[in-house]
Short mmCIF file of N, CA and C in Angstrom, two decimals:
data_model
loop_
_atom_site.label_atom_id
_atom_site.label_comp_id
_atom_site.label_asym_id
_atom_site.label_seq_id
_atom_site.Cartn_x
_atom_site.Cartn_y
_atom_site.Cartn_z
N UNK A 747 -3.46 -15.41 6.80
CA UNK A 747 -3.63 -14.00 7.11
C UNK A 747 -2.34 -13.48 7.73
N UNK A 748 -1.96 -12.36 7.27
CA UNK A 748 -0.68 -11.34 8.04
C UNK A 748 -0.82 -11.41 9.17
N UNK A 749 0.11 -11.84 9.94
CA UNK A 749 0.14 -10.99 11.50
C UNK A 749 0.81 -9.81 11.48
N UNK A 750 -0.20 -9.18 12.16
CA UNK A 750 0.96 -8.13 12.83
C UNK A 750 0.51 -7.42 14.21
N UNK A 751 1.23 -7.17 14.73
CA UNK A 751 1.10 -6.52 16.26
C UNK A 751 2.18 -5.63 16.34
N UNK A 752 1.45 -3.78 16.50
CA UNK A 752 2.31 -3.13 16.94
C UNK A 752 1.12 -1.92 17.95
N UNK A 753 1.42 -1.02 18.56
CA UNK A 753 0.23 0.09 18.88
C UNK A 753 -0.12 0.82 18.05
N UNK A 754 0.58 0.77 16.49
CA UNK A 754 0.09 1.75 15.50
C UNK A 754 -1.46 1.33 15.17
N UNK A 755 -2.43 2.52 14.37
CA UNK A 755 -3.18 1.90 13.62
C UNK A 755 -3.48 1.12 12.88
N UNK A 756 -4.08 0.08 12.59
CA UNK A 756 -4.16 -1.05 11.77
C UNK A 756 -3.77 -0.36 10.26
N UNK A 757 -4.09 0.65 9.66
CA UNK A 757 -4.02 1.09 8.70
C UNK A 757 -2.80 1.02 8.10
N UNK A 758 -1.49 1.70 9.51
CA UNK A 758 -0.24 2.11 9.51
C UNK A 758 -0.21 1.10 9.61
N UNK A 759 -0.48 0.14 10.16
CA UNK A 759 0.73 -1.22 10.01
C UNK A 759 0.42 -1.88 8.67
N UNK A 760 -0.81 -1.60 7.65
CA UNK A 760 -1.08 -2.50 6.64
C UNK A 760 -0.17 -1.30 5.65
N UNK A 761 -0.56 -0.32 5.97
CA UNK A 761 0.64 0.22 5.14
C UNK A 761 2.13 0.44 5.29
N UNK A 762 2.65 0.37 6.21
CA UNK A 762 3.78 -0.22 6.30
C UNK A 762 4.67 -1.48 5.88
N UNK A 763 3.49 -2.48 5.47
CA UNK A 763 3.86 -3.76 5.20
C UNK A 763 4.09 -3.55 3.28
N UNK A 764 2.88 -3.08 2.86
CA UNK A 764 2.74 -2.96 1.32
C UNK A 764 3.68 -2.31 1.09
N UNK A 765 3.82 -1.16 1.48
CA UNK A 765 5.04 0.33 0.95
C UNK A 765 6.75 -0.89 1.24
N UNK A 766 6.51 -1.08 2.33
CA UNK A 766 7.59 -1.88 1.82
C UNK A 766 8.02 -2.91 1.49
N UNK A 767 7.10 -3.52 0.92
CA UNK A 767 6.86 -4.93 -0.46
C UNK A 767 6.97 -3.45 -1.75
N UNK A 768 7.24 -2.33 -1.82
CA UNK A 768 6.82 -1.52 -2.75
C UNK A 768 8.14 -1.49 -2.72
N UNK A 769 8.68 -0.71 -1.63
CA UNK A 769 10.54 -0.15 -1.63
C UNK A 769 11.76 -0.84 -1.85
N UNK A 770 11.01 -2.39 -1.71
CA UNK A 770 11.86 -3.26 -1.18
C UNK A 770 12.14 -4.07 -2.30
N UNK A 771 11.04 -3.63 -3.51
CA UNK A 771 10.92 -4.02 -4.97
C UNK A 771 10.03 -5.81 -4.98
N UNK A 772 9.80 -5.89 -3.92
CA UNK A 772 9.03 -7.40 -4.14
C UNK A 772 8.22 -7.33 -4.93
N UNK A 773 7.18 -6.01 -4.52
CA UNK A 773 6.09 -5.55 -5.80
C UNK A 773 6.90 -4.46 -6.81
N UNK A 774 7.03 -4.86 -7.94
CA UNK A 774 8.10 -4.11 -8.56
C UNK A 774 7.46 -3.02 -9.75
N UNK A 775 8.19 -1.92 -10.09
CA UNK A 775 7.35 -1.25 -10.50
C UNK A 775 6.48 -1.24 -11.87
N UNK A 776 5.11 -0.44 -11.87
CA UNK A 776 3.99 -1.28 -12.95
C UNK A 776 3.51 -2.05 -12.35
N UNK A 777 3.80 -2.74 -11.53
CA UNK A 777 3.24 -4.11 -11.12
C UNK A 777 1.81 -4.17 -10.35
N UNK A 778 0.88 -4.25 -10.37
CA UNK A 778 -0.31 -4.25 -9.67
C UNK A 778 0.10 -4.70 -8.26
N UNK A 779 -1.28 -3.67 -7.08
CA UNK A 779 -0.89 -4.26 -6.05
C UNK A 779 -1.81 -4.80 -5.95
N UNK A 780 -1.91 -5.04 -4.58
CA UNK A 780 -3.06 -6.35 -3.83
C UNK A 780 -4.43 -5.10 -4.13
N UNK A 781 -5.64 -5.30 -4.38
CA UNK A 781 -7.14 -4.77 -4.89
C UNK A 781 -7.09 -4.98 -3.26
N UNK A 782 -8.28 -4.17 -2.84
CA UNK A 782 -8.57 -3.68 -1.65
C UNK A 782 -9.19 -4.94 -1.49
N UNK A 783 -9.75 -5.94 -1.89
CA UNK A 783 -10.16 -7.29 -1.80
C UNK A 783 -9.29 -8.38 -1.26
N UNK A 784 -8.15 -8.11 -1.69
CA UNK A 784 -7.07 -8.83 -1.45
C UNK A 784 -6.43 -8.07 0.44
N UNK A 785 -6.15 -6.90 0.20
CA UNK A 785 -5.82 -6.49 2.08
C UNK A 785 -7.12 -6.85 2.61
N UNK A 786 -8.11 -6.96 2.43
CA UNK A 786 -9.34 -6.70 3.64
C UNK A 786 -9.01 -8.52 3.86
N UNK A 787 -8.52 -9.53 2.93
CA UNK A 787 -8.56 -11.17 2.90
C UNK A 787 -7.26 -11.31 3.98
N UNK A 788 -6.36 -10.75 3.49
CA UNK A 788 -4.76 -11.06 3.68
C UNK A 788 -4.57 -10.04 5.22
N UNK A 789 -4.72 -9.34 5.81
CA UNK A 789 -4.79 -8.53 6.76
C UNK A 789 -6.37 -8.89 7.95
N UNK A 790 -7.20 -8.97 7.60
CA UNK A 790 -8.40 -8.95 8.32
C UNK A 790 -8.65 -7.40 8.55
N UNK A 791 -8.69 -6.79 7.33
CA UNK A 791 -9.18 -4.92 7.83
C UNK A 791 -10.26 -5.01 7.18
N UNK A 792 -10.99 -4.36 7.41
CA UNK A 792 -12.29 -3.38 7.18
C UNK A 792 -11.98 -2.69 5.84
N UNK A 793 -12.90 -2.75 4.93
CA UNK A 793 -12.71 -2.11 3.81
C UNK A 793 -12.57 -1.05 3.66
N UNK A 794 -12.62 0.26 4.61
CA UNK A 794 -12.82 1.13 4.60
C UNK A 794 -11.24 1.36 5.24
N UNK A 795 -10.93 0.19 6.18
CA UNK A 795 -9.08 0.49 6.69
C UNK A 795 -8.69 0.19 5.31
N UNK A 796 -8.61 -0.46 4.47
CA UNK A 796 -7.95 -0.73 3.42
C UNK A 796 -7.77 0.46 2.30
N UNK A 797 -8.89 0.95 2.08
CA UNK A 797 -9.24 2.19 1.52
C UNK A 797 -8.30 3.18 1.73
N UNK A 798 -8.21 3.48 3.02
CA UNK A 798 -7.13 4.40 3.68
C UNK A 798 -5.93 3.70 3.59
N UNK A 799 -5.70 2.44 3.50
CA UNK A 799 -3.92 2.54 3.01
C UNK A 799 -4.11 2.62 2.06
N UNK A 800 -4.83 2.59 0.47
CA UNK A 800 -4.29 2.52 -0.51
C UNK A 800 -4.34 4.60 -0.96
N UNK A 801 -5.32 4.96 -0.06
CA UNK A 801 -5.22 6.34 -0.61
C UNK A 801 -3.86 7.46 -0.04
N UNK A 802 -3.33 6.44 1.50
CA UNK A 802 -1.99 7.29 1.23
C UNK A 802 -0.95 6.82 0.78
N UNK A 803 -1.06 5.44 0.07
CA UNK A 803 0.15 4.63 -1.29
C UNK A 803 0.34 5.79 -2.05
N UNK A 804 -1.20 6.10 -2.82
CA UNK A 804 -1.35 7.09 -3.86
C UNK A 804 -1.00 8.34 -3.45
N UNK A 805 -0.97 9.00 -1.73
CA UNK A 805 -0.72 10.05 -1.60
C UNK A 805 0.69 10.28 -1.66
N UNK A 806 1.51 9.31 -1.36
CA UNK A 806 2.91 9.13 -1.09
C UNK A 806 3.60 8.88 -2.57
N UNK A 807 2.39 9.17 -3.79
CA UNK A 807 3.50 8.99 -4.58
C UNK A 807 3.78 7.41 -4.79
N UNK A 808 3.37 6.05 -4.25
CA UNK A 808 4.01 4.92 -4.31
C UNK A 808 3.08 3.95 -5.16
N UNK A 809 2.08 4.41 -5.47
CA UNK A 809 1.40 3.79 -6.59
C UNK A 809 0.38 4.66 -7.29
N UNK A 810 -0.09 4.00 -8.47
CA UNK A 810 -0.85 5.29 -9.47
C UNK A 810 -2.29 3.88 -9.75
N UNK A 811 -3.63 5.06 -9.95
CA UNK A 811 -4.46 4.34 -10.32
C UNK A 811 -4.74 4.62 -11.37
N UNK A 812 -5.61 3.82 -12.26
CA UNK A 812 -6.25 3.68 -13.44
C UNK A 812 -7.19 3.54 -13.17
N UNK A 813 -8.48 4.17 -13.85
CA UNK A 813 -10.10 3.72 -13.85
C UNK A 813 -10.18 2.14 -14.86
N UNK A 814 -10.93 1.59 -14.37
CA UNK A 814 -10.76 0.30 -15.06
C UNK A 814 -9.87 -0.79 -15.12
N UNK A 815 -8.48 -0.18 -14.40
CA UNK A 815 -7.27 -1.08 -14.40
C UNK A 815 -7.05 -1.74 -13.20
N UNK A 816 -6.84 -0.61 -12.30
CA UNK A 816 -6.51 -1.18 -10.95
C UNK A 816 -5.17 -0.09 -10.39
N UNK A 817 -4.50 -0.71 -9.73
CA UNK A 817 -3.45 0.61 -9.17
C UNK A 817 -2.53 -0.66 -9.06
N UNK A 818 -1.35 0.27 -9.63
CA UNK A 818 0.21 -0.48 -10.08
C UNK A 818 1.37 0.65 -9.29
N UNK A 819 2.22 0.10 -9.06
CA UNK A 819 3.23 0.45 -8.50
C UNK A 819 3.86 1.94 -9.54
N UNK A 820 4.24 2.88 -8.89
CA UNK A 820 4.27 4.45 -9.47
C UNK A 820 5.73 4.21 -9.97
N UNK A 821 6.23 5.20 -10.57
CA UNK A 821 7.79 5.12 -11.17
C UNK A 821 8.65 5.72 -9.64
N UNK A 822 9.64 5.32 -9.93
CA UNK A 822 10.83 5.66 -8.20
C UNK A 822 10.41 7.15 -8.34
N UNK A 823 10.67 7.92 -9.17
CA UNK A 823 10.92 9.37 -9.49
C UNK A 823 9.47 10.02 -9.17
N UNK A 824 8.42 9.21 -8.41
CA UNK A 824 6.83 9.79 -8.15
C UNK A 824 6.77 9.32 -6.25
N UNK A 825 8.06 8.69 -6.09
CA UNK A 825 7.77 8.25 -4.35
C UNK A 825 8.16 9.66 -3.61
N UNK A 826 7.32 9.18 -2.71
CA UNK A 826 8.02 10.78 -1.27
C UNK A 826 9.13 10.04 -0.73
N UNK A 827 9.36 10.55 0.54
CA UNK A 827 10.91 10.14 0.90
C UNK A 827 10.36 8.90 1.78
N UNK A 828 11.68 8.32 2.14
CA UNK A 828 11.15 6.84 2.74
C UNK A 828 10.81 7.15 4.10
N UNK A 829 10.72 8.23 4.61
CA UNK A 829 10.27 7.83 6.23
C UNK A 829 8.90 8.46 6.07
N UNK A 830 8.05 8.04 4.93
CA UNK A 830 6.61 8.62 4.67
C UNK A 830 5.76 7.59 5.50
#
């Protein structure tokens, strides 16, 4: 499981970690991210914290979903700016 320890919300720190496995190209683009199955395993969040990072990935522009597919990493030219 991830550690992490900061005073942010658990949310902000699980999204902080993904977005930049996103920026940083580890998860590269197209590439599927972790299924909300995978943060609630790898983090210890609540499905519902997980939920909320992946809906401001998608708000930020940093990944796109598909019905049926899953959600993959968005094209550079769909990210907001990096201090999102």
């Amino acid at each position: 499981m991830a550690q992490i320890e900061t005073e942010q919300p658990r949310w902000r720190q699980v999204y902080a970690v993904i977005s930049g496995r996103i920026r940083s190209g580890e998860i590269e683009v197209g590439e599927r991210v972790p299924s909300l199955v995978d943060l609630t395993a790898e983090f210890g969040i609540a499905n519902a914290t997980a939920q909320k990072v992946v809906r401001q990935l998608r708000a930020d522009g940093l990944i796109r979903t598909e019905p049926g597919i899953g959600s993959k990493v968005a094209d550079r030219e769909y990210w907001e700016s990096e201090t999102a």
